[in-house]
PDB file of C-alpha atoms in Angstrom:
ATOM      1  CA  UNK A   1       0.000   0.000   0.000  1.00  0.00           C
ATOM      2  CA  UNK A   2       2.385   2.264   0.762  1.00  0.00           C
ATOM      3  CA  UNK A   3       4.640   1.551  -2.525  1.00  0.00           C
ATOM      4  CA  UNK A   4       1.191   2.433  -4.268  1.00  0.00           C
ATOM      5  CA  UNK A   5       0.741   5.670  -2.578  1.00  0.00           C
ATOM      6  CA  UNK A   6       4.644   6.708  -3.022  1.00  0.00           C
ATOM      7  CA  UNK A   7       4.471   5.926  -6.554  1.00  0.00           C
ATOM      8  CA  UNK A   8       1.015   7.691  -7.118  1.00  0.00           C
ATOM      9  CA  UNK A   9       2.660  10.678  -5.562  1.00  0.00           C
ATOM     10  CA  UNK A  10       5.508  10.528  -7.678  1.00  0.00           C
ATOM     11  CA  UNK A  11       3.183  10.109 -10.683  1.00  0.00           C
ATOM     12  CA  UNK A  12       1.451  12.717  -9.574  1.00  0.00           C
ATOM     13  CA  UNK A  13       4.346  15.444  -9.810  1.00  0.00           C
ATOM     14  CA  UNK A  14       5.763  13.928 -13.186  1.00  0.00           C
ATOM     15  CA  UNK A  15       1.899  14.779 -14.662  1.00  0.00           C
ATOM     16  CA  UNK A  16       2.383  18.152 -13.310  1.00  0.00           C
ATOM     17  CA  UNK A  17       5.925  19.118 -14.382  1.00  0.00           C
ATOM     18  CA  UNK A  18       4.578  17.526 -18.204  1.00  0.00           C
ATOM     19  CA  UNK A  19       1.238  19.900 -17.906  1.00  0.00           C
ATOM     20  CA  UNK A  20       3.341  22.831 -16.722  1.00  0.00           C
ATOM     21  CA  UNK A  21       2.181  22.985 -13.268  1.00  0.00           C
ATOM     22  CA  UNK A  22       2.755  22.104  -9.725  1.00  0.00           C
ATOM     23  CA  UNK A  23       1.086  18.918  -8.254  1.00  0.00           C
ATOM     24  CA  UNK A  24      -1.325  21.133  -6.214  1.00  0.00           C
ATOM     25  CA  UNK A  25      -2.184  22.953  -8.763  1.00  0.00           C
ATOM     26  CA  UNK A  26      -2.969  19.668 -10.723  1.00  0.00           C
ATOM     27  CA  UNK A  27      -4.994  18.670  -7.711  1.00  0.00           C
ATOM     28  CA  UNK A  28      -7.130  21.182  -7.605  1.00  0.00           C
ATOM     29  CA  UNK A  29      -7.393  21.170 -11.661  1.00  0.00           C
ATOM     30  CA  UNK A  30      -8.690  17.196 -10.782  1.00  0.00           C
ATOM     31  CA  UNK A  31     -11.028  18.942  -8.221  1.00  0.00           C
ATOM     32  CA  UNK A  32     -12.456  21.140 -10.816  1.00  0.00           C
ATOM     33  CA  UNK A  33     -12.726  18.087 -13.183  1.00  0.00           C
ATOM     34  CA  UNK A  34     -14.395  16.408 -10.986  1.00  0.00           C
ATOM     35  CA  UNK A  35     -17.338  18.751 -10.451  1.00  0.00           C
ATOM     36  CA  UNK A  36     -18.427  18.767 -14.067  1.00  0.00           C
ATOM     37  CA  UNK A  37     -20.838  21.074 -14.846  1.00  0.00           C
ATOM     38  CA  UNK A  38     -21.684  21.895 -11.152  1.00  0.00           C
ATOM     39  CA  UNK A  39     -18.764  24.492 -11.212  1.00  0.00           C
ATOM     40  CA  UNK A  40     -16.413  25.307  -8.320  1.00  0.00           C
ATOM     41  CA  UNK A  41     -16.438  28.469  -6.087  1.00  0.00           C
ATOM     42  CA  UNK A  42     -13.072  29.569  -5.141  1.00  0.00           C
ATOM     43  CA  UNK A  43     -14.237  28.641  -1.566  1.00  0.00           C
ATOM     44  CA  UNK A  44     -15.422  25.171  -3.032  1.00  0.00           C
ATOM     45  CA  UNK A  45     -12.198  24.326  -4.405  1.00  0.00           C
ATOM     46  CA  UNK A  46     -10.609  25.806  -1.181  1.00  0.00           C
ATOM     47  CA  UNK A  47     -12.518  23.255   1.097  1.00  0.00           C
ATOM     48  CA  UNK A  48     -11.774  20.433  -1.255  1.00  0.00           C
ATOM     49  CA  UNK A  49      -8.177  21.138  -1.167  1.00  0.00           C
ATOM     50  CA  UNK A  50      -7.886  22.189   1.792  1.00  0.00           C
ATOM     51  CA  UNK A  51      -6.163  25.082   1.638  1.00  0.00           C
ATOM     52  CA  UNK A  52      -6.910  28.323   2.435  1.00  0.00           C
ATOM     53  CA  UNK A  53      -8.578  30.983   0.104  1.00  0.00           C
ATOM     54  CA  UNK A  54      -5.834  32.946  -0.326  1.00  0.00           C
ATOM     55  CA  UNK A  55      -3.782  29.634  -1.338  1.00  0.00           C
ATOM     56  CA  UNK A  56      -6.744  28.864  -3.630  1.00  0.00           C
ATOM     57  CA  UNK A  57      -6.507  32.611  -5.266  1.00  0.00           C
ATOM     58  CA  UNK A  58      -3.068  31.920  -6.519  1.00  0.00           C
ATOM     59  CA  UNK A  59      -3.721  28.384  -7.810  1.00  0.00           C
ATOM     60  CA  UNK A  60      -6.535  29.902  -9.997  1.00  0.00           C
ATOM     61  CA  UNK A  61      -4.617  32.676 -10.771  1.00  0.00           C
ATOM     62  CA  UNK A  62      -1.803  30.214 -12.037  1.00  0.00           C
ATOM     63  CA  UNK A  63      -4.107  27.994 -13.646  1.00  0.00           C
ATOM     64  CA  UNK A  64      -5.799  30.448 -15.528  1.00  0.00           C
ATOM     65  CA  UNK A  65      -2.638  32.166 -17.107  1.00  0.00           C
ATOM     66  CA  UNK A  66      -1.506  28.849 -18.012  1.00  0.00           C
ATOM     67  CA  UNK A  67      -5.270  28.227 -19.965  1.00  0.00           C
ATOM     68  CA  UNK A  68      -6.232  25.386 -18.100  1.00  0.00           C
ATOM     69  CA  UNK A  69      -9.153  27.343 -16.625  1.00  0.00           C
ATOM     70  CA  UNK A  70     -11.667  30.667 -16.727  1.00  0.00           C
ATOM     71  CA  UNK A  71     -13.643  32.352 -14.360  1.00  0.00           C
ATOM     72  CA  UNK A  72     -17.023  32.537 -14.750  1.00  0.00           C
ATOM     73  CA  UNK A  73     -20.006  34.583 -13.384  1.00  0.00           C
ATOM     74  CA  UNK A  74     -22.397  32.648 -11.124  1.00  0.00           C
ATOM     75  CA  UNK A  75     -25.632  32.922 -12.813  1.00  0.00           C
ATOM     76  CA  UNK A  76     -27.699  32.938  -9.666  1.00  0.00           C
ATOM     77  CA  UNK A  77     -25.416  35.214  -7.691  1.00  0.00           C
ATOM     78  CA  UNK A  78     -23.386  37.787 -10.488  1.00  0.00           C
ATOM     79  CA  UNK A  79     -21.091  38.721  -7.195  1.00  0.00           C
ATOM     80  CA  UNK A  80     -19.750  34.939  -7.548  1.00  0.00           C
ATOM     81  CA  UNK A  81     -17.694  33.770  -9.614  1.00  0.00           C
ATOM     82  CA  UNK A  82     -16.986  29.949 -10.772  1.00  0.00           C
ATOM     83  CA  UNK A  83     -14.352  28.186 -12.459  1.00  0.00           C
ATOM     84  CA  UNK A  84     -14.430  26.406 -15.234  1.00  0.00           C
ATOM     85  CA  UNK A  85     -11.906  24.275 -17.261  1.00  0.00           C
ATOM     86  CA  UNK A  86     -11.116  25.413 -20.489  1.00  0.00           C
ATOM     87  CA  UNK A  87     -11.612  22.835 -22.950  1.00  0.00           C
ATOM     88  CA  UNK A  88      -7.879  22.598 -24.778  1.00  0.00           C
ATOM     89  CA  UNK A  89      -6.487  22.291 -21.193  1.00  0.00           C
ATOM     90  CA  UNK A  90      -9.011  19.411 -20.806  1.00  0.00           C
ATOM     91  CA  UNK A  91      -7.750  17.282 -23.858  1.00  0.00           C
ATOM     92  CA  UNK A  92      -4.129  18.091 -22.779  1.00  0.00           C
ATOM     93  CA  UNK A  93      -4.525  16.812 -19.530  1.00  0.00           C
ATOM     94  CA  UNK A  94      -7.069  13.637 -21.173  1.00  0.00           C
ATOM     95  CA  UNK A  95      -3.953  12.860 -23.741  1.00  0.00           C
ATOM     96  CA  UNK A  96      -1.432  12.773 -20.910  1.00  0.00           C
ATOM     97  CA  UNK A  97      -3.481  10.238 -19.116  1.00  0.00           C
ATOM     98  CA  UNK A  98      -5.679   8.246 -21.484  1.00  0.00           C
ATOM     99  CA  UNK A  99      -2.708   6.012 -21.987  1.00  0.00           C
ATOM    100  CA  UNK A 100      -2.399   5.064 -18.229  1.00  0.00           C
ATOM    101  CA  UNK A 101      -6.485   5.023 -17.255  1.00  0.00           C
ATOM    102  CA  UNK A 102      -6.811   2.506 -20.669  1.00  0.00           C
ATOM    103  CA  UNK A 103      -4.049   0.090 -18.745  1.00  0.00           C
ATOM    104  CA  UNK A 104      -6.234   0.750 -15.476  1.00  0.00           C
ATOM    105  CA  UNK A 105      -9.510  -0.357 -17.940  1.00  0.00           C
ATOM    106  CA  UNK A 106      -7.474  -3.461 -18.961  1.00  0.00           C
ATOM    107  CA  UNK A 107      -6.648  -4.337 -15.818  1.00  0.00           C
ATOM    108  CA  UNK A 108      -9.919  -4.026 -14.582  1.00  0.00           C
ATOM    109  CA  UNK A 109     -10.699  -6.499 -17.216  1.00  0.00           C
ATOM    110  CA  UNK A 110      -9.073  -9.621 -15.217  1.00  0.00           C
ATOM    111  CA  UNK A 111     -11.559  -9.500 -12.540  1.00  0.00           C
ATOM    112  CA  UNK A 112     -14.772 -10.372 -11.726  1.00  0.00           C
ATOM    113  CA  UNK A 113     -17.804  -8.475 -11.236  1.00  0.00           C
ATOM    114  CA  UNK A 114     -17.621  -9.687  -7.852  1.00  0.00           C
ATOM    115  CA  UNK A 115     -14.065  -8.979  -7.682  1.00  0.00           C
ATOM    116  CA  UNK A 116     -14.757  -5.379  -8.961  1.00  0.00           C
ATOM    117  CA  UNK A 117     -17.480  -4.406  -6.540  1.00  0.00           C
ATOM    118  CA  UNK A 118     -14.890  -5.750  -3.882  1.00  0.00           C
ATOM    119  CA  UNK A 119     -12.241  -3.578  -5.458  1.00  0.00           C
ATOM    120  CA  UNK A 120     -15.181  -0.133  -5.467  1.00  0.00           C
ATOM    121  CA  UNK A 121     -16.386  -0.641  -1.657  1.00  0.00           C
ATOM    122  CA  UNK A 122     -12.398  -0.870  -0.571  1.00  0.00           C
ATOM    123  CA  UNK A 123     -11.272   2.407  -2.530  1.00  0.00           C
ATOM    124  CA  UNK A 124     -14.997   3.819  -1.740  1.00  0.00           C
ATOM    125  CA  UNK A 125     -14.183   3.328   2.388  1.00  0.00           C
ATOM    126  CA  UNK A 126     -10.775   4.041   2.151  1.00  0.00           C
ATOM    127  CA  UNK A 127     -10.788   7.115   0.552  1.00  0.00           C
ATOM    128  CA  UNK A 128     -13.671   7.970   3.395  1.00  0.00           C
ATOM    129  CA  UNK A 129     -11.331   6.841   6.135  1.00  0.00           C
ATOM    130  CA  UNK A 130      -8.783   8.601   4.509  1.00  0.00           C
ATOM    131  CA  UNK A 131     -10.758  12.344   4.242  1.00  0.00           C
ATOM    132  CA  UNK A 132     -12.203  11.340   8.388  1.00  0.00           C
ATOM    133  CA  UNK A 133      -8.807  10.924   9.647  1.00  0.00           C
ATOM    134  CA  UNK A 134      -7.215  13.910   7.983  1.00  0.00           C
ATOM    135  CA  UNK A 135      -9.914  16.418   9.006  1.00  0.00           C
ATOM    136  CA  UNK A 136      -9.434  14.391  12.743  1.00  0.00           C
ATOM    137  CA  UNK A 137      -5.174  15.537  12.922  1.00  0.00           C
ATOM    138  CA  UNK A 138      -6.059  18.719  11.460  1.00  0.00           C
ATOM    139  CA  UNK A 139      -8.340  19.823  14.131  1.00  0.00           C
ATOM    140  CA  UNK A 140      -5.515  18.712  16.818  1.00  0.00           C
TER     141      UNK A 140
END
């Protein structure tokens, strides 16, 4: 487990430095991925990454030089703003990875059904366990 995590994190940083970025800032990009079409607040994105707004200011200041993302008015609040990827930045980032997530596919290909919803409810807790235990040491 921990060789996985290492290497993730290593994996992680190589993505970055080939996007032009810094792993947190290809975090957060993931972050605003993530959300789709339900588009990120500055706070949002804050929260998820837990860092604080002012942290979050100069990722999405950096991001959007670099075109991987836009502010955009909130439509149901114009004082808002959300971000939103930019679509180029999107296919960069899906090029970079496509290779590696159709391995992933492949791989998931050698198990079960069984096996997979096995594999879902493990990363599903563990990634909850994970979140619960670092909000628990940060309010220490």
């Amino acid at each position: 487990m921990d060789h996985v995590i290492a290497t993730s994190m290593v994996a992680q940083q190589e993505m970055a430095h080939r996007l032009g970025m810094n792993a947190s800032d290809l975090t957060c990009f993931g972050f605003i991925l993530e959300a789709g079409e339900n588009l990120l607040t500055a706070g949002d994105l804050a929260t998820r990454a837990h860092v604080t707004t002012g942290a979050v200011t100069g990722i999405v200041n950096r991001l959007e030089r670099a075109g991987y993302v836009t502010r955009q008015p909130d439509p149901s609040d114009r004082r808002r703003v959300r971000i939103a990827p930019v679509q180029a930045a999107v296919d960069r980032v899906t090029a970079l990875y496509g290779p590696y997530y159709a391995r992933l596919t492949e791989q998931f290909n050698d198990y079960s059904p069984a096996e997979i919803a096995v594999l879902n409810d493990w990363f599903t807790r563990t990634g909850k366990l994970m979140s619960d235990y670092l909000e628990e040491i940060r309010g220490t």
